[in-house]
PDB file of C-alpha atoms in Angstrom:
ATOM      1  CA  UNK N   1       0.000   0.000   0.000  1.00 49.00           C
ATOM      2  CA  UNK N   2       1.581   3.392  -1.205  1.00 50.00           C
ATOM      3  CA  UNK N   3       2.069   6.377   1.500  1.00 47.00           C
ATOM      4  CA  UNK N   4       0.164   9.108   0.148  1.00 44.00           C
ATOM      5  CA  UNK N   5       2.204  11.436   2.458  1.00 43.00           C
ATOM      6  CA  UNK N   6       5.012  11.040  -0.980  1.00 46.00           C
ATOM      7  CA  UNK N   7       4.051  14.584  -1.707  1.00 44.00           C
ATOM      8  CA  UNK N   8       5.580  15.862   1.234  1.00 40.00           C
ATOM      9  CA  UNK N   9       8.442  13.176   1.193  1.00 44.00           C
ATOM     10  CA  UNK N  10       9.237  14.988  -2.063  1.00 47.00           C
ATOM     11  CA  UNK N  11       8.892  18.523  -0.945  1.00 44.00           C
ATOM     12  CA  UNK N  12      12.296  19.123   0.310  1.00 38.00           C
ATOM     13  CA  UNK N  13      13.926  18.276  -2.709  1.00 45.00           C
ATOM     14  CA  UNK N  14      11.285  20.229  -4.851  1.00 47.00           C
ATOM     15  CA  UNK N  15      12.393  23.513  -2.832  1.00 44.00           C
ATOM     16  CA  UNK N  16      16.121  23.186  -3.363  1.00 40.00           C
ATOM     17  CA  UNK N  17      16.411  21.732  -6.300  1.00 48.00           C
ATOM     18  CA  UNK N  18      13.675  22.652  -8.737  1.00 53.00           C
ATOM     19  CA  UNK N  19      14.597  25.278 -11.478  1.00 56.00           C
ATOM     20  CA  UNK N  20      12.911  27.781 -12.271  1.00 58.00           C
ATOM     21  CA  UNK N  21      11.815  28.328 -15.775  1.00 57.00           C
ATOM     22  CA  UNK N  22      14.629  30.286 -17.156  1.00 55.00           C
ATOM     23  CA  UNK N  23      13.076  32.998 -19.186  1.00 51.00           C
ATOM     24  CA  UNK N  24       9.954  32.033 -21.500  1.00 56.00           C
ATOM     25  CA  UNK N  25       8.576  35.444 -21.728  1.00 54.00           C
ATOM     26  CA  UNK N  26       6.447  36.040 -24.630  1.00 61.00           C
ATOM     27  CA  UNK N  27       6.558  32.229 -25.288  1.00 73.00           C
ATOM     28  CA  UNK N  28       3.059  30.553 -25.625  1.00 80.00           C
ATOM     29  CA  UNK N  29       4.153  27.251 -24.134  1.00 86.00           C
ATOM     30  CA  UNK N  30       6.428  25.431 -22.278  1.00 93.00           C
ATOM     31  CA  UNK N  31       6.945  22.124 -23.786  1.00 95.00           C
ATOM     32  CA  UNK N  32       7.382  19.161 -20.618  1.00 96.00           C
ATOM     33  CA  UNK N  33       8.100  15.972 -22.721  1.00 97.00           C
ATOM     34  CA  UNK N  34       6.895  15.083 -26.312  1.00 98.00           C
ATOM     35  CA  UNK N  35       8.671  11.948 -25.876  1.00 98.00           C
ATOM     36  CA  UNK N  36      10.043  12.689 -29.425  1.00 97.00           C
ATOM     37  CA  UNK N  37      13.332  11.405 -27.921  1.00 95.00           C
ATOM     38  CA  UNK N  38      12.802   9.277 -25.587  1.00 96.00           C
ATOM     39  CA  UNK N  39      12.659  10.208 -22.103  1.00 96.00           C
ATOM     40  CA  UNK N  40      13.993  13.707 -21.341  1.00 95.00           C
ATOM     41  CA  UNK N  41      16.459  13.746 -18.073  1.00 94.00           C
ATOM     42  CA  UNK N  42      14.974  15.594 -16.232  1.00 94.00           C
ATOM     43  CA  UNK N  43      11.960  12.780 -15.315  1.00 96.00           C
ATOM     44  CA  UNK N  44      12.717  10.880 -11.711  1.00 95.00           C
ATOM     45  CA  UNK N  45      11.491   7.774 -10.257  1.00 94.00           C
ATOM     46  CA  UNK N  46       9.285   7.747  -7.242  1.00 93.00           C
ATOM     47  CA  UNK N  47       8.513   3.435  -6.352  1.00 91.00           C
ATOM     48  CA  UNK N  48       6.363   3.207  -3.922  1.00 88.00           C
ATOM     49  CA  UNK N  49       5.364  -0.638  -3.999  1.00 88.00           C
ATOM     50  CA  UNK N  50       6.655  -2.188  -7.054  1.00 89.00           C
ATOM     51  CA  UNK N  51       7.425  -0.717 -10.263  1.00 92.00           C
ATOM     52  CA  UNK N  52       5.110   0.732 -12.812  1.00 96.00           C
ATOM     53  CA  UNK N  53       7.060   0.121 -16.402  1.00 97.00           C
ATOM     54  CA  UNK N  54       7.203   3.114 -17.881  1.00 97.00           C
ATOM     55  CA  UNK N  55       8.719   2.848 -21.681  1.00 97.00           C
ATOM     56  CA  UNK N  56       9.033   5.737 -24.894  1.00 98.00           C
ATOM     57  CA  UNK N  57       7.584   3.708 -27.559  1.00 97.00           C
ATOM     58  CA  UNK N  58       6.213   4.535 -31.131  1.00 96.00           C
ATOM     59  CA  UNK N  59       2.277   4.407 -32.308  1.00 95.00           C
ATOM     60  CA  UNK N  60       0.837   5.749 -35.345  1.00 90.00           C
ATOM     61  CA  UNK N  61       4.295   7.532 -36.405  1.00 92.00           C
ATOM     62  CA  UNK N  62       4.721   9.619 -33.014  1.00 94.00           C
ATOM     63  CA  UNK N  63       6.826   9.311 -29.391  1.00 97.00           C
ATOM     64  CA  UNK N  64       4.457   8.392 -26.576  1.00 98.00           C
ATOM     65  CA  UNK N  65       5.077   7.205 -22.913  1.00 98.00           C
ATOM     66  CA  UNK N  66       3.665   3.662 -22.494  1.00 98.00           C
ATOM     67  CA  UNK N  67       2.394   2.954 -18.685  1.00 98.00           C
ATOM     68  CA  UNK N  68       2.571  -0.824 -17.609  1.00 98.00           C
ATOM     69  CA  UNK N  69       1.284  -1.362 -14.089  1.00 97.00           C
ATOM     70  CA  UNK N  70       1.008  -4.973 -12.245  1.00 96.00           C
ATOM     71  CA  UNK N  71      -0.183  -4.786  -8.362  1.00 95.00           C
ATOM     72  CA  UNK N  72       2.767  -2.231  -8.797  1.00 95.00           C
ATOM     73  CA  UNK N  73       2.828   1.931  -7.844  1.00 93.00           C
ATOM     74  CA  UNK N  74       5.233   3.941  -9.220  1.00 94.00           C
ATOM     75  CA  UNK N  75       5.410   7.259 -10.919  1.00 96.00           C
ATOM     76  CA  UNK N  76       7.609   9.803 -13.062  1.00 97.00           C
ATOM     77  CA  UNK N  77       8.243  13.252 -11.728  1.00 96.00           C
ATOM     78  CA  UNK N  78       9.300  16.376 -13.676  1.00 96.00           C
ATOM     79  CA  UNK N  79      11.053  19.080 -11.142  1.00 95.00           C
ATOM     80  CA  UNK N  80      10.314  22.475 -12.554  1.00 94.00           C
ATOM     81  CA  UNK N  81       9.394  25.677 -10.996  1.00 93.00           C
ATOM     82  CA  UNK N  82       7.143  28.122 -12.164  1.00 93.00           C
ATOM     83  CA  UNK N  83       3.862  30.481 -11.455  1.00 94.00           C
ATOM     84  CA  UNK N  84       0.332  29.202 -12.711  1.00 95.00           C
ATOM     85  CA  UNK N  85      -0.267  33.132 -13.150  1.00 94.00           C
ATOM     86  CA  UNK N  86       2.520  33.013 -15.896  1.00 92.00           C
ATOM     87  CA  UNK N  87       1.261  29.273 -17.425  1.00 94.00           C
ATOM     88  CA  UNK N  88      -2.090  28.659 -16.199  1.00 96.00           C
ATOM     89  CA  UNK N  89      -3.120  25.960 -18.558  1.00 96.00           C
ATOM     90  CA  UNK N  90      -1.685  22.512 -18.433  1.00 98.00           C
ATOM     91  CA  UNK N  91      -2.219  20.712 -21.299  1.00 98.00           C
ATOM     92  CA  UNK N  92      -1.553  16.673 -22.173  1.00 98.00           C
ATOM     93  CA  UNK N  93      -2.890  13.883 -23.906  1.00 98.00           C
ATOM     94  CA  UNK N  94      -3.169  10.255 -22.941  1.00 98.00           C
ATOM     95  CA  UNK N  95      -5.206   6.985 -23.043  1.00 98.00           C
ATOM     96  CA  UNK N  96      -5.855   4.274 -21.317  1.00 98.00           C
ATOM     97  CA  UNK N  97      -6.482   0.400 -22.117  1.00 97.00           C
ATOM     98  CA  UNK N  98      -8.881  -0.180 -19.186  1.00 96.00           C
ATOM     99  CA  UNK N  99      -9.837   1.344 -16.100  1.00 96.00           C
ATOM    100  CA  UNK N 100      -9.532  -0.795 -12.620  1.00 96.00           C
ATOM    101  CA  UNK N 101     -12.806  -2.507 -11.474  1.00 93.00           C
ATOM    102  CA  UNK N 102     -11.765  -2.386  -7.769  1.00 94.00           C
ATOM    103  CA  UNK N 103     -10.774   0.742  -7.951  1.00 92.00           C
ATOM    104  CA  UNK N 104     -13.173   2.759  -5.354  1.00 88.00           C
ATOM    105  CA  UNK N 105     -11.567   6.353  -5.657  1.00 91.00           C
ATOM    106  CA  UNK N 106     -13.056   7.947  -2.050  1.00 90.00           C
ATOM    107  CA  UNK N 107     -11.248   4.855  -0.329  1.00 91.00           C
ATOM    108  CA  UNK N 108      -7.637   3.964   0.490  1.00 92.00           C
ATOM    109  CA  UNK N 109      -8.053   0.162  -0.856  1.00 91.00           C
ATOM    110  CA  UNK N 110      -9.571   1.026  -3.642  1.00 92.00           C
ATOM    111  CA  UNK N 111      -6.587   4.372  -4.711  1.00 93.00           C
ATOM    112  CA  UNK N 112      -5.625   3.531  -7.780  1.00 95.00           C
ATOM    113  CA  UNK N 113      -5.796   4.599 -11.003  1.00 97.00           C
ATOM    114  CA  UNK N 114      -4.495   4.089 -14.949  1.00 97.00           C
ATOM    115  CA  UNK N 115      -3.679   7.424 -15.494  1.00 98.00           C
ATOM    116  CA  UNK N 116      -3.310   9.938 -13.379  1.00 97.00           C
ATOM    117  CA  UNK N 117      -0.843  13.746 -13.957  1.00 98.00           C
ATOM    118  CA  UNK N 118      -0.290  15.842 -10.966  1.00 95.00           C
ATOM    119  CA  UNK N 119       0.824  19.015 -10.323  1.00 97.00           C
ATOM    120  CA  UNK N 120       3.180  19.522  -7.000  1.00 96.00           C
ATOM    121  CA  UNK N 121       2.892  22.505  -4.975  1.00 96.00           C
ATOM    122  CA  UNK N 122       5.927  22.574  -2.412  1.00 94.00           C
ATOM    123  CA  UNK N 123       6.300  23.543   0.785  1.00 91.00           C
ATOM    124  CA  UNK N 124       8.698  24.574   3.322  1.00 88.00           C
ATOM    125  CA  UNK N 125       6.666  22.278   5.879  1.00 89.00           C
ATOM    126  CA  UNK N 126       6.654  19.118   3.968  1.00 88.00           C
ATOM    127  CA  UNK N 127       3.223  17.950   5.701  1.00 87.00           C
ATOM    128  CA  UNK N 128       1.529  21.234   4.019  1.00 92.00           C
ATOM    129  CA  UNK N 129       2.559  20.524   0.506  1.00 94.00           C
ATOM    130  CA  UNK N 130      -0.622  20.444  -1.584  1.00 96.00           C
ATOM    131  CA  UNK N 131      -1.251  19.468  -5.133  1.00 96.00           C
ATOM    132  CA  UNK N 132      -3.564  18.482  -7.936  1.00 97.00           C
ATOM    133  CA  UNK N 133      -4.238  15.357  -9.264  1.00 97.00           C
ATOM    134  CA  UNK N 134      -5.879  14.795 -12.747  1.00 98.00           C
ATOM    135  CA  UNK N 135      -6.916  11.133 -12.641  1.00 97.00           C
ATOM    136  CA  UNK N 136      -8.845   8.915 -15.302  1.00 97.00           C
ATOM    137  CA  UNK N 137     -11.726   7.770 -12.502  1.00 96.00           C
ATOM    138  CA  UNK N 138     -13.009   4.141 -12.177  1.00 95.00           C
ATOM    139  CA  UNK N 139     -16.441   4.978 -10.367  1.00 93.00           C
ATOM    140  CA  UNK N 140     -16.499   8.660  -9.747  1.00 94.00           C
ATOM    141  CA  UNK N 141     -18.354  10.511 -12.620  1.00 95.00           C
ATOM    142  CA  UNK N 142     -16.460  13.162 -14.718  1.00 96.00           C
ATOM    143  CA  UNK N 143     -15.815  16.907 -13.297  1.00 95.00           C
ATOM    144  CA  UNK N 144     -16.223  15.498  -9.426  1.00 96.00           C
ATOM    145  CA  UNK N 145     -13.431  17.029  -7.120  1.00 96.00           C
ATOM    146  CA  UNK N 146     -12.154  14.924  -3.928  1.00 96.00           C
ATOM    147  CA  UNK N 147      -9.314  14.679  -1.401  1.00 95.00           C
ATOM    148  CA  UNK N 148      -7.467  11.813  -1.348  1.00 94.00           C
ATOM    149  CA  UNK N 149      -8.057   9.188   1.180  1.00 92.00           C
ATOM    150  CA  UNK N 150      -4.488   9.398   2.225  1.00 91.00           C
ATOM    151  CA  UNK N 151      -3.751  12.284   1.969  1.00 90.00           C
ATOM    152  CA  UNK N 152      -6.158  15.336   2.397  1.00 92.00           C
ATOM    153  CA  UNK N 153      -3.888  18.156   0.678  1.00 94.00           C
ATOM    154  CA  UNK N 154      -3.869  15.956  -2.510  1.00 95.00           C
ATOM    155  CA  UNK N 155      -7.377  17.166  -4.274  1.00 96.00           C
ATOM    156  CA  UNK N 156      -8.351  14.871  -6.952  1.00 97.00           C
ATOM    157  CA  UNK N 157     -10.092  15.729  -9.922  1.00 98.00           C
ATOM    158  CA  UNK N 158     -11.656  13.379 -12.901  1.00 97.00           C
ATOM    159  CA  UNK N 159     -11.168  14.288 -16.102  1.00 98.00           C
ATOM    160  CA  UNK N 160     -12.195  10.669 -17.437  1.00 97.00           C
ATOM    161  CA  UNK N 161     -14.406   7.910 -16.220  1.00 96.00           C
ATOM    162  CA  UNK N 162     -15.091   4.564 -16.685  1.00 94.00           C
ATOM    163  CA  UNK N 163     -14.910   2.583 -20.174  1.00 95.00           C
ATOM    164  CA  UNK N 164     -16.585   4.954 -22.555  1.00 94.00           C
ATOM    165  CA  UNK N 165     -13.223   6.476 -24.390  1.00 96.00           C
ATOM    166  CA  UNK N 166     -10.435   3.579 -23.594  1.00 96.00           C
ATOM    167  CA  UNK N 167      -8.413   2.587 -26.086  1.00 96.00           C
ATOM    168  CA  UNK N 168      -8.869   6.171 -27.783  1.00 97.00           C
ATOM    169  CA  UNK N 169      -6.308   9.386 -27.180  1.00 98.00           C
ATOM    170  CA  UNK N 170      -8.108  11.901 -25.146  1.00 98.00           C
ATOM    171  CA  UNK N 171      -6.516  15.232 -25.477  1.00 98.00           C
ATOM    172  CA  UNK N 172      -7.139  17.774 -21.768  1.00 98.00           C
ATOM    173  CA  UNK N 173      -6.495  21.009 -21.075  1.00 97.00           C
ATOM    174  CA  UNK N 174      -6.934  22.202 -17.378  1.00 97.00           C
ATOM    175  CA  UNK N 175      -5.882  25.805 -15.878  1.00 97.00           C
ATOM    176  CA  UNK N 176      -4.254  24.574 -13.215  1.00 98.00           C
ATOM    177  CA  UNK N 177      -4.613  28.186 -11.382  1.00 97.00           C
ATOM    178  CA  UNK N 178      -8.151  28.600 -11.219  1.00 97.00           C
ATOM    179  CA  UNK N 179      -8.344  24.726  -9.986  1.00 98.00           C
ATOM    180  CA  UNK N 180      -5.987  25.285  -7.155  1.00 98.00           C
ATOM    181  CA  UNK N 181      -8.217  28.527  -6.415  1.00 97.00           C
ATOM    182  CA  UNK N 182     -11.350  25.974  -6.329  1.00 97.00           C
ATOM    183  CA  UNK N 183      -9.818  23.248  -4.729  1.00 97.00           C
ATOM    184  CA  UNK N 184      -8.071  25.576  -1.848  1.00 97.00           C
ATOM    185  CA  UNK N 185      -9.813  28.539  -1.620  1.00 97.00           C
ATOM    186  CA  UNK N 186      -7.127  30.897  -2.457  1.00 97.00           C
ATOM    187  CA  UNK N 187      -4.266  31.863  -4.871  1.00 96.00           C
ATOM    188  CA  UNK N 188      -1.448  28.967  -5.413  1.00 97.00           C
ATOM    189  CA  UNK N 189       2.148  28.970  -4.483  1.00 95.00           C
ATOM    190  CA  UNK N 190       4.581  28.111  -7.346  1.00 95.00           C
ATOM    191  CA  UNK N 191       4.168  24.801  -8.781  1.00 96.00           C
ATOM    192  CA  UNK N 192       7.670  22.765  -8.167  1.00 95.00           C
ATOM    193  CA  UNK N 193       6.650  19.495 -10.023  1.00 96.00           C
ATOM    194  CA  UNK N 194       4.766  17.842 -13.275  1.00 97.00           C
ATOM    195  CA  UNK N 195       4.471  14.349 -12.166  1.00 97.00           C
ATOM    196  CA  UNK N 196       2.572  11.230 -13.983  1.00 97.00           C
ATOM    197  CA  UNK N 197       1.311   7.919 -12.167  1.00 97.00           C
ATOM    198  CA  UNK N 198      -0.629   4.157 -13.150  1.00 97.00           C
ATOM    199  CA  UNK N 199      -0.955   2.476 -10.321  1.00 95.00           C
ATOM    200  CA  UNK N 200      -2.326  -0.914  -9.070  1.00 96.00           C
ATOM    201  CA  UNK N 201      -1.103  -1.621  -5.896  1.00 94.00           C
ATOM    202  CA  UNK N 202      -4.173  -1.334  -3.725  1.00 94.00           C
ATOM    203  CA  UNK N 203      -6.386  -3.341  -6.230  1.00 95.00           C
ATOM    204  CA  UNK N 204      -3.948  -5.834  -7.129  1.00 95.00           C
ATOM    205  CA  UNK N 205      -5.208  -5.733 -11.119  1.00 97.00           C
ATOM    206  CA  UNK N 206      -3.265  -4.353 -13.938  1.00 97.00           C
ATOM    207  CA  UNK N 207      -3.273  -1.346 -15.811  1.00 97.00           C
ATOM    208  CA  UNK N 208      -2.226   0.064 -19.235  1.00 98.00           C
ATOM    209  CA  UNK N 209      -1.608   3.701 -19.794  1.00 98.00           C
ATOM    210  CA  UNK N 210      -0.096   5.980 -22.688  1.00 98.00           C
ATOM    211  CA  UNK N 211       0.940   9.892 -21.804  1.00 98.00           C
ATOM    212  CA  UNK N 212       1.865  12.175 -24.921  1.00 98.00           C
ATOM    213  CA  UNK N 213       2.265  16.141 -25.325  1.00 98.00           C
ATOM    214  CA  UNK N 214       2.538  17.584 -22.071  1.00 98.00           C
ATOM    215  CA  UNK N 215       2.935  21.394 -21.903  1.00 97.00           C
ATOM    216  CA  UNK N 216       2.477  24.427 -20.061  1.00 96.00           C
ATOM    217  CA  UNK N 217       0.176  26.759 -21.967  1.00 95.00           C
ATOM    218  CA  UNK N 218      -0.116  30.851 -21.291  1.00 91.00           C
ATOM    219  CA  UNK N 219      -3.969  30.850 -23.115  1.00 74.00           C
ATOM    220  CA  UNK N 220      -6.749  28.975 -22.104  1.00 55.00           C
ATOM    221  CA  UNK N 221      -9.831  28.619 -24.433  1.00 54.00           C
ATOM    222  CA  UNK N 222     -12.798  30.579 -23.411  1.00 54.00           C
ATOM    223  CA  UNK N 223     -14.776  27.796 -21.950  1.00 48.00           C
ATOM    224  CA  UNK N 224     -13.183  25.298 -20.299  1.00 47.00           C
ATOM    225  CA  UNK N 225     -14.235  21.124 -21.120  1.00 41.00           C
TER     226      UNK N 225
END
């Protein structure tokens, strides 16, 4: 069983080590990983209870990340600094080969997911760092906001549910800012980490998960999906 406290095991590091983004002014995005060349450096391991496989492999002529998860947690995160008033709008595609049918998301034995991107929000007091996590729901119905059983400054939100669009790409776009301002009630703190999770270790089932185009965005459309 994964320690949802991880977010504030990974705090400290975030502070000291996370750059900053060095000078995008102007620019309209910030391009994470298009997987174009396999897996930039800058992704880390986090195992919590087994290993997730994650693998750059090629469909349909483009670089994807390829998710394999077996009664196994682990995830990739991205260290970078920045201000969701600067890049609001995090943007990423992925899809998923099935959804877990254990999976109950409001309880700790039933956590896990086959996709799931979070956004980190460090701080100094590792039990107070928050963040956001975007999660392809099992039950749960689409839009529905939740803390995490583990781990109450971890607000989940799904973007997906259930069986209807696996096995197709499923392009999101989220503003990141204004979530944080829903989830928390006020403004957010820099964002210190991008990271990406499938997991299975609560269930015990498997998963299979692709992640393409992530990206910090400065524009978000007029109404939001």
């Amino acid at each position: 069983m994964k320690n949802r406290t991880w977010f504030s095991s990974v705090c400290i590091s975030l502070l000291f080590a996370a750059q900053p983004l060095p000078g995008f002014a102007g620019e309209p995005f910030v391009l994470i990983d298009d997987f174009e060349a396999g897996l930039r450096p800058r992704w880390e391991k986090k195992i919590f209870k087994g290993e997730t496989r994650y693998t750059v492999i090629r469909m349909e002529g483009s670089g994807c990340l390829k998710a394999e998860s077996h009664a196994a947690a682990s995830g990739l995160v991205y260290k970078i600094k920045y201000d969701t008033r600067d890049y609001p709008v995090l943007a990423w595609r992925w899809k998923v080969e099935n959804i877990l049918h254990k999976g109950d998301e409001r309880t700790r034995r039933g956590d896990d997911y086959a996709a799931r991107v979070h956004v980190v929000f460090p701080h100094f007091i590792p039990a107070l760092t928050r963040s956001i996590n975007y999660v392809w729901a099992n039950r749960l119905p689409r839009g529905e906001r939740w803390p995490n059983p583990y781990y109450s400054r971890a607000m989940m939100i799904a973007l997906e549910s259930g069986e209807e669009k696996t096995g197709a790409w499923v392009p999101e776009k989220r503003n990141v800012f204004e979530d944080y301002r829903t989830c928390f009630g006020e403004a957010p703190p820099f964002a210190g980490a991008i990271a990406i999770m499938t997991d299975t270790d609560n269930t015990g089932e498997s998963a299979v998960a692709y992640y393409d185009d992530i990206k910090l965005e400065t524009i978000f459309p007029a109404s939001e999906p």
